[in-house]
């Protein structure tokens, strides 16, 4: 018999149907057995009158919670049942996979939720929670809306290699791997290759793919592998063109999520989706440092013009009060804290045409106009003390007609943290990878 989804049972009153799902709870009484069955669309009560099939009753009594079951029975209206006012009267049951008892923990016991580290050991059970099912539906829709926007604006999708012959960013945070007789590196970003697409005349590209960082930090926002959302656009006048694109794109994607899933998000996460208003405020780094001084936030000295997470939060609070926006761009960062390929301001060579996007007090993207003039780029690389040999393949992109261009790199899980107001990136990723975590 074809499968009926639980949220469709209302259309099958008085019919015999087959539903498939997990046994969330079992109320095993003398004569009656009530099974609460869950599939990806909801919950339903299945009722079994023991004296009718004593043997089946024995099987049901022996079931472990979270067993995977196929249930056949008649759908009947029953106003007394809290779950949708209907229940299934059991005719037949197939135990597809009995769950061992006891479970490592009960993912549906909200009161006694173990710490995230323990839950990650049993991630496939943890993912069965409503929050997680919804979270990944939100991620799917968010990504879909982003792609829709890109495709409608004439972007081309690329998939650049993640095994590289030389580092794509600074030497720090680099995973080195054995590659036959030599060393190779895991890509820290698709930076070089998306710029190559500009030299190739693609004009506008995006990539959604893995990014690797050998970052030994144990924060609530860092992973050693994450999914990056990257774009690069040609023929820009300055980084302002990238900002304009970014805010429209995010506004669209958030609006799509709000339109389709706002109610469910409110029910499960207890929050309303906030669609960021366009334009996002822009603050230069110089203005930001002034504001931080005024509000009395002392940046650690060793930061040399960079912001620390506390600084990001302090300036975010200022922007929220002043402009009522959770999203804003910090622009024009000093060259000391930016990579060699960021373009410098024509009227102030100490500043780059770069930006960070801060949302909900968290850095979620970094971008810039890139230097596309071969000689200037070479000079900047030398100033940073880079050996030209290892990046010559990259410098070559700029020798045969490469247009002005810029783009950004954004972390998908950080964006989800902001959207769903999650305190820890471990909750916003399918499987977390960190210095201490390689399984499951
Ligand atoms: P941070 O200062 O937070 O360590 P970063 O400056 O190293 O980040 P970028 O190299 O600019 O980050 O990367 C672009 C974006 O990728 C970041 O804004 C963030 O959204 C995401 N990102 C960077 N590093 C990580 C990480 N270790 N884990 C998860 N996301 C990350």
GROMACS .gro file of C-alpha atoms and ligand atoms in nm:
model
  471
    1UNK     CA    1   0.000   0.000   0.000
    2UNK     CA    2   0.131   0.347  -0.079
    3UNK     CA    3   0.251   0.554   0.214
    4UNK     CA    4   0.039   0.836   0.355
    5UNK     CA    5   0.217   1.122   0.529
    6UNK     CA    6   0.088   1.210   0.874
    7UNK     CA    7  -0.006   1.567   0.784
    8UNK     CA    8  -0.227   1.429   0.506
    9UNK     CA    9  -0.430   1.190   0.725
   10UNK     CA   10  -0.716   1.438   0.753
   11UNK     CA   11  -0.792   1.368   0.389
   12UNK     CA   12  -0.824   0.994   0.456
   13UNK     CA   13  -1.086   0.973   0.732
   14UNK     CA   14  -1.248   0.626   0.744
   15UNK     CA   15  -0.992   0.487   0.501
   16UNK     CA   16  -0.729   0.222   0.566
   17UNK     CA   17  -0.383   0.376   0.522
   18UNK     CA   18  -0.018   0.290   0.571
   19UNK     CA   19   0.204   0.533   0.760
   20UNK     CA   20   0.575   0.502   0.825
   21UNK     CA   21   0.769   0.658   1.108
   22UNK     CA   22   0.933   0.640   1.449
   23UNK     CA   23   0.773   0.536   1.773
   24UNK     CA   24   0.805   0.851   1.980
   25UNK     CA   25   0.616   0.719   2.285
   26UNK     CA   26   0.423   0.410   2.383
   27UNK     CA   27   0.144   0.406   2.640
   28UNK     CA   28   0.104   0.039   2.718
   29UNK     CA   29  -0.215  -0.029   2.916
   30UNK     CA   30  -0.395  -0.348   3.007
   31UNK     CA   31  -0.638  -0.344   2.716
   32UNK     CA   32  -0.531  -0.049   2.507
   33UNK     CA   33  -0.195   0.037   2.358
   34UNK     CA   34  -0.131   0.389   2.224
   35UNK     CA   35   0.165   0.447   1.996
   36UNK     CA   36   0.264   0.802   1.908
   37UNK     CA   37   0.418   0.776   1.565
   38UNK     CA   38   0.631   1.052   1.408
   39UNK     CA   39   0.724   1.113   1.048
   40UNK     CA   40   0.884   1.423   0.897
   41UNK     CA   41   0.544   1.593   0.873
   42UNK     CA   42   0.407   1.540   1.224
   43UNK     CA   43   0.274   1.308   1.493
   44UNK     CA   44  -0.024   1.074   1.506
   45UNK     CA   45  -0.176   0.847   1.767
   46UNK     CA   46  -0.214   0.483   1.676
   47UNK     CA   47  -0.451   0.283   1.896
   48UNK     CA   48  -0.445  -0.094   1.943
   49UNK     CA   49  -0.708  -0.295   2.129
   50UNK     CA   50  -0.499  -0.575   2.279
   51UNK     CA   51  -0.763  -0.850   2.317
   52UNK     CA   52  -0.820  -0.840   1.942
   53UNK     CA   53  -0.460  -0.942   1.856
   54UNK     CA   54  -0.284  -1.058   2.175
   55UNK     CA   55   0.027  -1.163   1.984
   56UNK     CA   56   0.063  -0.824   1.817
   57UNK     CA   57   0.014  -0.672   2.162
   58UNK     CA   58   0.318  -0.865   2.286
   59UNK     CA   59   0.528  -0.736   1.997
   60UNK     CA   60   0.421  -0.380   2.068
   61UNK     CA   61   0.503  -0.412   2.438
   62UNK     CA   62   0.854  -0.520   2.344
   63UNK     CA   63   0.917  -0.220   2.114
   64UNK     CA   64   1.193   0.024   2.204
   65UNK     CA   65   1.109   0.394   2.176
   66UNK     CA   66   1.231   0.539   1.844
   67UNK     CA   67   1.185   0.208   1.660
   68UNK     CA   68   1.120   0.247   1.286
   69UNK     CA   69   0.774   0.114   1.204
   70UNK     CA   70   0.529   0.065   0.919
   71UNK     CA   71   0.174   0.084   1.047
   72UNK     CA   72  -0.147  -0.002   0.863
   73UNK     CA   73  -0.485   0.089   1.004
   74UNK     CA   74  -0.807   0.280   0.971
   75UNK     CA   75  -0.812   0.657   1.019
   76UNK     CA   76  -1.097   0.763   1.246
   77UNK     CA   77  -1.208   1.097   1.378
   78UNK     CA   78  -1.176   1.117   1.755
   79UNK     CA   79  -1.231   1.458   1.916
   80UNK     CA   80  -1.072   1.339   2.242
   81UNK     CA   81  -0.731   1.293   2.076
   82UNK     CA   82  -0.519   1.606   2.116
   83UNK     CA   83  -0.307   1.528   1.811
   84UNK     CA   84  -0.525   1.658   1.528
   85UNK     CA   85  -0.853   1.506   1.657
   86UNK     CA   86  -0.795   1.174   1.481
   87UNK     CA   87  -0.626   0.842   1.537
   88UNK     CA   88  -0.534   0.529   1.347
   89UNK     CA   89  -0.691   0.203   1.460
   90UNK     CA   90  -0.415  -0.049   1.414
   91UNK     CA   91  -0.463  -0.344   1.178
   92UNK     CA   92  -0.107  -0.441   1.109
   93UNK     CA   93   0.246  -0.349   1.212
   94UNK     CA   94   0.586  -0.415   1.053
   95UNK     CA   95   0.888  -0.357   1.275
   96UNK     CA   96   1.142  -0.228   1.023
   97UNK     CA   97   1.410  -0.169   1.284
   98UNK     CA   98   1.360  -0.214   1.655
   99UNK     CA   99   1.539   0.048   1.867
  100UNK     CA  100   1.757  -0.086   2.143
  101UNK     CA  101   1.660   0.018   2.492
  102UNK     CA  102   1.750   0.229   2.666
  103UNK     CA  103   1.835   0.506   2.420
  104UNK     CA  104   2.163   0.690   2.492
  105UNK     CA  105   1.929   0.980   2.575
  106UNK     CA  106   1.574   1.084   2.494
  107UNK     CA  107   1.594   1.352   2.224
  108UNK     CA  108   1.235   1.455   2.300
  109UNK     CA  109   1.279   1.515   2.671
  110UNK     CA  110   1.319   1.896   2.660
  111UNK     CA  111   1.362   1.917   3.038
  112UNK     CA  112   1.663   1.687   3.049
  113UNK     CA  113   1.854   1.780   2.734
  114UNK     CA  114   2.219   1.672   2.771
  115UNK     CA  115   2.502   1.914   2.686
  116UNK     CA  116   2.577   1.971   2.318
  117UNK     CA  117   2.900   1.769   2.327
  118UNK     CA  118   2.718   1.456   2.441
  119UNK     CA  119   2.438   1.511   2.192
  120UNK     CA  120   2.694   1.540   1.911
  121UNK     CA  121   2.813   1.185   1.989
  122UNK     CA  122   2.458   1.072   1.903
  123UNK     CA  123   2.394   1.329   1.633
  124UNK     CA  124   2.155   1.110   1.434
  125UNK     CA  125   1.927   1.092   1.738
  126UNK     CA  126   1.973   1.460   1.814
  127UNK     CA  127   1.876   1.547   1.456
  128UNK     CA  128   1.537   1.380   1.511
  129UNK     CA  129   1.425   1.674   1.725
  130UNK     CA  130   1.171   1.915   1.570
  131UNK     CA  131   1.417   2.204   1.602
  132UNK     CA  132   1.674   2.025   1.392
  133UNK     CA  133   1.436   1.905   1.126
  134UNK     CA  134   1.310   2.261   1.089
  135UNK     CA  135   1.659   2.409   1.103
  136UNK     CA  136   1.766   2.208   0.801
  137UNK     CA  137   1.444   2.287   0.618
  138UNK     CA  138   1.524   2.655   0.682
  139UNK     CA  139   1.878   2.603   0.554
  140UNK     CA  140   1.747   2.429   0.242
  141UNK     CA  141   1.504   2.711   0.166
  142UNK     CA  142   1.761   2.980   0.246
  143UNK     CA  143   2.015   2.826   0.009
  144UNK     CA  144   1.749   2.773  -0.254
  145UNK     CA  145   1.642   3.140  -0.233
  146UNK     CA  146   2.004   3.253  -0.256
  147UNK     CA  147   2.065   3.043  -0.565
  148UNK     CA  148   1.741   3.169  -0.716
  149UNK     CA  149   1.859   3.526  -0.669
  150UNK     CA  150   2.203   3.451  -0.811
  151UNK     CA  151   2.065   3.268  -1.113
  152UNK     CA  152   1.811   3.545  -1.181
  153UNK     CA  153   2.097   3.797  -1.175
  154UNK     CA  154   2.303   3.605  -1.430
  155UNK     CA  155   2.551   3.432  -1.199
  156UNK     CA  156   2.733   3.113  -1.297
  157UNK     CA  157   2.797   2.840  -1.039
  158UNK     CA  158   3.150   2.708  -0.999
  159UNK     CA  159   3.298   2.418  -0.802
  160UNK     CA  160   3.664   2.491  -0.739
  161UNK     CA  161   3.911   2.227  -0.619
  162UNK     CA  162   3.967   2.187  -0.246
  163UNK     CA  163   4.314   2.037  -0.288
  164UNK     CA  164   4.563   2.310  -0.362
  165UNK     CA  165   4.932   2.333  -0.446
  166UNK     CA  166   4.976   2.649  -0.240
  167UNK     CA  167   4.783   2.829   0.033
  168UNK     CA  168   4.492   3.050  -0.074
  169UNK     CA  169   4.511   3.277   0.229
  170UNK     CA  170   4.777   3.336   0.493
  171UNK     CA  171   5.001   3.048   0.596
  172UNK     CA  172   4.826   3.022   0.931
  173UNK     CA  173   4.518   2.798   0.971
  174UNK     CA  174   4.638   2.575   0.690
  175UNK     CA  175   4.584   2.197   0.671
  176UNK     CA  176   4.877   2.033   0.499
  177UNK     CA  177   4.820   1.692   0.343
  178UNK     CA  178   5.043   1.428   0.185
  179UNK     CA  179   4.989   1.435  -0.189
  180UNK     CA  180   5.182   1.148  -0.348
  181UNK     CA  181   5.546   1.263  -0.341
  182UNK     CA  182   5.471   1.618  -0.231
  183UNK     CA  183   5.271   1.839   0.001
  184UNK     CA  184   4.932   1.987  -0.079
  185UNK     CA  185   4.688   2.201   0.116
  186UNK     CA  186   4.316   2.199   0.186
  187UNK     CA  187   4.150   2.513   0.048
  188UNK     CA  188   4.099   2.787   0.309
  189UNK     CA  189   3.865   2.959   0.066
  190UNK     CA  190   3.781   2.950  -0.307
  191UNK     CA  191   3.932   3.299  -0.330
  192UNK     CA  192   4.193   3.245  -0.600
  193UNK     CA  193   3.971   3.031  -0.818
  194UNK     CA  194   3.669   3.254  -0.809
  195UNK     CA  195   3.898   3.540  -0.914
  196UNK     CA  196   4.021   3.316  -1.195
  197UNK     CA  197   3.659   3.304  -1.315
  198UNK     CA  198   3.676   3.683  -1.349
  199UNK     CA  199   3.988   3.647  -1.565
  200UNK     CA  200   3.796   3.380  -1.757
  201UNK     CA  201   3.519   3.628  -1.843
  202UNK     CA  202   3.241   3.465  -1.634
  203UNK     CA  203   3.167   3.812  -1.489
  204UNK     CA  204   2.955   3.686  -1.198
  205UNK     CA  205   3.007   3.360  -1.011
  206UNK     CA  206   2.901   3.189  -0.693
  207UNK     CA  207   3.019   2.884  -0.509
  208UNK     CA  208   2.871   2.694  -0.217
  209UNK     CA  209   3.133   2.456  -0.087
  210UNK     CA  210   3.357   2.331   0.193
  211UNK     CA  211   3.623   2.555   0.347
  212UNK     CA  212   3.897   2.423   0.574
  213UNK     CA  213   4.067   2.611   0.856
  214UNK     CA  214   4.327   2.455   1.087
  215UNK     CA  215   4.206   2.688   1.357
  216UNK     CA  216   4.270   2.544   1.704
  217UNK     CA  217   4.002   2.763   1.864
  218UNK     CA  218   3.723   2.631   2.082
  219UNK     CA  219   3.473   2.912   2.037
  220UNK     CA  220   3.100   2.902   1.974
  221UNK     CA  221   3.153   3.028   1.615
  222UNK     CA  222   3.455   2.845   1.470
  223UNK     CA  223   3.480   2.510   1.294
  224UNK     CA  224   3.772   2.347   1.117
  225UNK     CA  225   3.548   2.273   0.819
  226UNK     CA  226   3.251   2.485   0.720
  227UNK     CA  227   3.031   2.556   0.421
  228UNK     CA  228   3.125   2.881   0.250
  229UNK     CA  229   2.896   3.097   0.040
  230UNK     CA  230   3.118   3.286  -0.201
  231UNK     CA  231   3.059   3.528  -0.484
  232UNK     CA  232   3.271   3.736  -0.718
  233UNK     CA  233   3.145   4.012  -0.951
  234UNK     CA  234   3.326   4.184  -1.238
  235UNK     CA  235   3.317   4.541  -1.365
  236UNK     CA  236   3.253   4.699  -1.026
  237UNK     CA  237   3.344   5.062  -0.953
  238UNK     CA  238   3.435   4.992  -0.590
  239UNK     CA  239   3.346   4.768  -0.295
  240UNK     CA  240   3.022   4.967  -0.265
  241UNK     CA  241   2.886   4.770  -0.562
  242UNK     CA  242   2.947   4.446  -0.372
  243UNK     CA  243   2.773   4.587  -0.062
  244UNK     CA  244   2.470   4.684  -0.269
  245UNK     CA  245   2.444   4.337  -0.414
  246UNK     CA  246   2.496   4.162  -0.080
  247UNK     CA  247   2.221   4.349   0.104
  248UNK     CA  248   1.962   4.293  -0.170
  249UNK     CA  249   2.050   3.925  -0.188
  250UNK     CA  250   2.023   3.871   0.189
  251UNK     CA  251   1.703   4.071   0.211
  252UNK     CA  252   1.551   3.848  -0.058
  253UNK     CA  253   1.663   3.520   0.099
  254UNK     CA  254   1.546   3.615   0.450
  255UNK     CA  255   1.212   3.735   0.313
  256UNK     CA  256   1.161   3.399   0.140
  257UNK     CA  257   1.224   3.216   0.466
  258UNK     CA  258   0.987   3.450   0.651
  259UNK     CA  259   0.715   3.410   0.388
  260UNK     CA  260   0.722   3.031   0.397
  261UNK     CA  261   0.834   2.930   0.745
  262UNK     CA  262   0.772   3.221   0.984
  263UNK     CA  263   0.486   3.047   1.168
  264UNK     CA  264   0.670   2.720   1.213
  265UNK     CA  265   0.984   2.902   1.328
  266UNK     CA  266   0.778   3.092   1.584
  267UNK     CA  267   0.624   2.767   1.707
  268UNK     CA  268   0.947   2.568   1.732
  269UNK     CA  269   1.211   2.835   1.808
  270UNK     CA  270   0.988   3.100   1.964
  271UNK     CA  271   1.130   3.378   1.748
  272UNK     CA  272   1.012   3.590   1.459
  273UNK     CA  273   1.230   3.603   1.148
  274UNK     CA  274   1.366   3.955   1.107
  275UNK     CA  275   1.421   4.053   0.746
  276UNK     CA  276   1.709   4.303   0.742
  277UNK     CA  277   1.612   4.635   0.590
  278UNK     CA  278   1.802   4.767   0.291
  279UNK     CA  279   2.030   4.960   0.282
  280UNK     CA  280   2.234   4.821   0.571
  281UNK     CA  281   2.418   5.094   0.762
  282UNK     CA  282   2.784   5.141   0.663
  283UNK     CA  283   3.047   5.244   0.916
  284UNK     CA  284   3.410   5.299   0.831
  285UNK     CA  285   3.662   5.136   1.061
  286UNK     CA  286   3.780   5.484   1.163
  287UNK     CA  287   3.425   5.577   1.268
  288UNK     CA  288   3.390   5.245   1.445
  289UNK     CA  289   3.703   5.298   1.653
  290UNK     CA  290   3.572   5.645   1.749
  291UNK     CA  291   3.238   5.500   1.855
  292UNK     CA  292   3.406   5.226   2.059
  293UNK     CA  293   3.614   5.490   2.236
  294UNK     CA  294   3.300   5.691   2.308
  295UNK     CA  295   3.109   5.395   2.449
  296UNK     CA  296   3.412   5.304   2.658
  297UNK     CA  297   3.505   4.975   2.491
  298UNK     CA  298   3.881   4.914   2.503
  299UNK     CA  299   4.011   4.704   2.216
  300UNK     CA  300   4.299   4.476   2.306
  301UNK     CA  301   4.623   4.653   2.200
  302UNK     CA  302   4.754   4.359   1.995
  303UNK     CA  303   4.454   4.388   1.764
  304UNK     CA  304   4.619   4.672   1.567
  305UNK     CA  305   4.304   4.806   1.402
  306UNK     CA  306   4.117   4.476   1.396
  307UNK     CA  307   3.806   4.412   1.604
  308UNK     CA  308   3.771   4.141   1.867
  309UNK     CA  309   3.436   3.965   1.927
  310UNK     CA  310   3.360   4.200   2.219
  311UNK     CA  311   3.422   4.498   1.991
  312UNK     CA  312   3.194   4.346   1.727
  313UNK     CA  313   2.917   4.312   1.984
  314UNK     CA  314   2.968   4.664   2.124
  315UNK     CA  315   2.951   4.826   1.781
  316UNK     CA  316   2.653   4.607   1.690
  317UNK     CA  317   2.465   4.736   1.991
  318UNK     CA  318   2.545   5.095   1.891
  319UNK     CA  319   2.419   5.034   1.536
  320UNK     CA  320   2.105   4.864   1.664
  321UNK     CA  321   2.022   5.164   1.883
  322UNK     CA  322   2.123   5.424   1.628
  323UNK     CA  323   1.992   5.267   1.303
  324UNK     CA  324   1.761   4.988   1.423
  325UNK     CA  325   1.932   4.729   1.203
  326UNK     CA  326   2.088   4.397   1.307
  327UNK     CA  327   2.295   4.401   0.989
  328UNK     CA  328   2.567   4.649   0.899
  329UNK     CA  329   2.888   4.679   0.702
  330UNK     CA  330   3.218   4.776   0.858
  331UNK     CA  331   3.412   4.919   0.568
  332UNK     CA  332   3.760   5.051   0.482
  333UNK     CA  333   3.981   4.833   0.698
  334UNK     CA  334   4.350   4.916   0.738
  335UNK     CA  335   4.594   4.717   0.523
  336UNK     CA  336   4.758   4.574   0.836
  337UNK     CA  337   4.462   4.343   0.895
  338UNK     CA  338   4.371   4.258   0.536
  339UNK     CA  339   4.531   4.021   0.283
  340UNK     CA  340   4.760   4.143   0.007
  341UNK     CA  341   4.502   4.109  -0.270
  342UNK     CA  342   4.257   4.364  -0.127
  343UNK     CA  343   4.255   4.684  -0.331
  344UNK     CA  344   4.374   4.998  -0.155
  345UNK     CA  345   4.197   5.330  -0.149
  346UNK     CA  346   4.337   5.555  -0.425
  347UNK     CA  347   4.343   5.850  -0.184
  348UNK     CA  348   4.463   5.662   0.124
  349UNK     CA  349   4.700   5.370   0.058
  350UNK     CA  350   4.680   5.262   0.424
  351UNK     CA  351   4.318   5.164   0.382
  352UNK     CA  352   4.163   4.881   0.180
  353UNK     CA  353   3.841   4.880  -0.015
  354UNK     CA  354   3.715   4.603   0.208
  355UNK     CA  355   3.432   4.520   0.441
  356UNK     CA  356   3.303   4.285   0.705
  357UNK     CA  357   2.934   4.218   0.738
  358UNK     CA  358   2.820   4.201   1.099
  359UNK     CA  359   2.481   4.053   1.187
  360UNK     CA  360   2.341   3.997   1.534
  361UNK     CA  361   2.679   4.105   1.673
  362UNK     CA  362   2.861   3.832   1.479
  363UNK     CA  363   3.095   3.862   1.180
  364UNK     CA  364   2.929   3.666   0.903
  365UNK     CA  365   3.117   3.774   0.590
  366UNK     CA  366   3.433   3.938   0.466
  367UNK     CA  367   3.468   4.096   0.126
  368UNK     CA  368   3.652   4.351  -0.082
  369UNK     CA  369   3.732   4.490  -0.418
  370UNK     CA  370   4.037   4.291  -0.529
  371UNK     CA  371   4.349   4.435  -0.684
  372UNK     CA  372   4.331   4.336  -1.051
  373UNK     CA  373   4.635   4.528  -1.183
  374UNK     CA  374   4.922   4.283  -1.222
  375UNK     CA  375   5.208   4.514  -1.129
  376UNK     CA  376   5.030   4.662  -0.827
  377UNK     CA  377   4.925   4.317  -0.703
  378UNK     CA  378   5.281   4.188  -0.737
  379UNK     CA  379   5.412   4.487  -0.543
  380UNK     CA  380   5.158   4.432  -0.264
  381UNK     CA  381   5.243   4.062  -0.241
  382UNK     CA  382   5.612   4.151  -0.205
  383UNK     CA  383   5.532   4.407   0.064
  384UNK     CA  384   5.360   4.128   0.258
  385UNK     CA  385   5.679   3.922   0.229
  386UNK     CA  386   5.519   3.657   0.010
  387UNK     CA  387   5.730   3.442  -0.219
  388UNK     CA  388   5.603   3.516  -0.568
  389UNK     CA  389   5.692   3.172  -0.697
  390UNK     CA  390   5.421   2.987  -0.507
  391UNK     CA  391   5.151   3.234  -0.613
  392UNK     CA  392   5.272   3.302  -0.967
  393UNK     CA  393   4.993   3.083  -1.105
  394UNK     CA  394   4.750   3.323  -0.934
  395UNK     CA  395   4.931   3.640  -1.039
  396UNK     CA  396   4.919   3.515  -1.398
  397UNK     CA  397   4.537   3.550  -1.393
  398UNK     CA  398   4.594   3.926  -1.408
  399UNK     CA  399   4.825   3.936  -1.710
  400UNK     CA  400   4.589   3.897  -2.001
  401UNK     CA  401   4.289   4.121  -1.947
  402UNK     CA  402   4.120   4.085  -1.609
  403UNK     CA  403   3.835   4.327  -1.527
  404UNK     CA  404   3.798   4.510  -1.193
  405UNK     CA  405   3.612   4.283  -0.952
  406UNK     CA  406   3.515   4.210  -0.594
  407UNK     CA  407   3.316   3.971  -0.382
  408UNK     CA  408   3.274   3.813  -0.042
  409UNK     CA  409   3.302   3.491   0.154
  410UNK     CA  410   3.033   3.407   0.409
  411UNK     CA  411   2.984   3.118   0.651
  412UNK     CA  412   2.651   2.941   0.601
  413UNK     CA  413   2.627   2.820   0.961
  414UNK     CA  414   2.702   3.165   1.100
  415UNK     CA  415   2.418   3.302   0.890
  416UNK     CA  416   2.185   3.035   1.030
  417UNK     CA  417   2.296   3.124   1.382
  418UNK     CA  418   2.184   3.479   1.313
  419UNK     CA  419   1.859   3.384   1.143
  420UNK     CA  420   1.747   3.145   1.418
  421UNK     CA  421   1.928   3.322   1.703
  422UNK     CA  422   2.133   3.016   1.797
  423UNK     CA  423   2.402   3.059   2.060
  424UNK     CA  424   2.643   2.798   1.924
  425UNK     CA  425   2.758   2.706   1.573
  426UNK     CA  426   2.752   2.336   1.675
  427UNK     CA  427   2.371   2.360   1.670
  428UNK     CA  428   2.371   2.518   1.323
  429UNK     CA  429   2.566   2.256   1.129
  430UNK     CA  430   2.483   1.902   1.021
  431UNK     CA  431   2.806   1.760   1.160
  432UNK     CA  432   3.051   1.972   1.354
  433UNK     CA  433   3.422   1.953   1.287
  434UNK     CA  434   3.659   2.101   1.544
  435UNK     CA  435   4.004   2.030   1.686
  436UNK     CA  436   3.854   1.759   1.911
  437UNK     CA  437   3.579   1.631   1.688
  438UNK     CA  438   3.616   1.400   1.387
  439UNK     CA  439   3.328   1.160   1.458
  440UNK     CA  440   3.059   1.082   1.366
  441LIG     P1  441   3.693   3.516   1.234
  441LIG     O1  442   3.756   3.651   1.248
  441LIG     O2  443   3.555   3.506   1.294
  441LIG     O3  444   3.783   3.403   1.275
  441LIG     P2  445   3.780   3.523   0.962
  441LIG     O4  446   3.810   3.670   0.957
  441LIG     O5  447   3.892   3.428   0.974
  441LIG     O6  448   3.669   3.495   1.077
  441LIG     P3  449   3.718   3.506   0.686
  441LIG     O7  450   3.847   3.444   0.650
  441LIG     O8  451   3.697   3.647   0.656
  441LIG     O9  452   3.690   3.483   0.841
  441LIG    O10  453   3.602   3.415   0.628
  441LIG     C1  454   3.480   3.463   0.577
  441LIG     C2  455   3.360   3.413   0.655
  441LIG    O11  456   3.366   3.273   0.671
  441LIG     C3  457   3.352   3.465   0.798
  441LIG    O12  458   3.293   3.590   0.803
  441LIG     C4  459   3.265   3.359   0.863
  441LIG    O13  460   3.127   3.377   0.831
  441LIG     C5  461   3.311   3.234   0.795
  441LIG     N1  462   3.414   3.167   0.877
  441LIG     C6  463   3.545   3.197   0.882
  441LIG     N2  464   3.612   3.115   0.963
  441LIG     C7  465   3.520   3.029   1.010
  441LIG     C8  466   3.527   2.917   1.098
  441LIG     N3  467   3.643   2.877   1.150
  441LIG     N4  468   3.412   2.850   1.125
  441LIG     C9  469   3.294   2.888   1.069
  441LIG     N5  470   3.281   2.991   0.985
  441LIG    C10  471   3.392   3.062   0.956
   0.00000   0.00000   0.00000
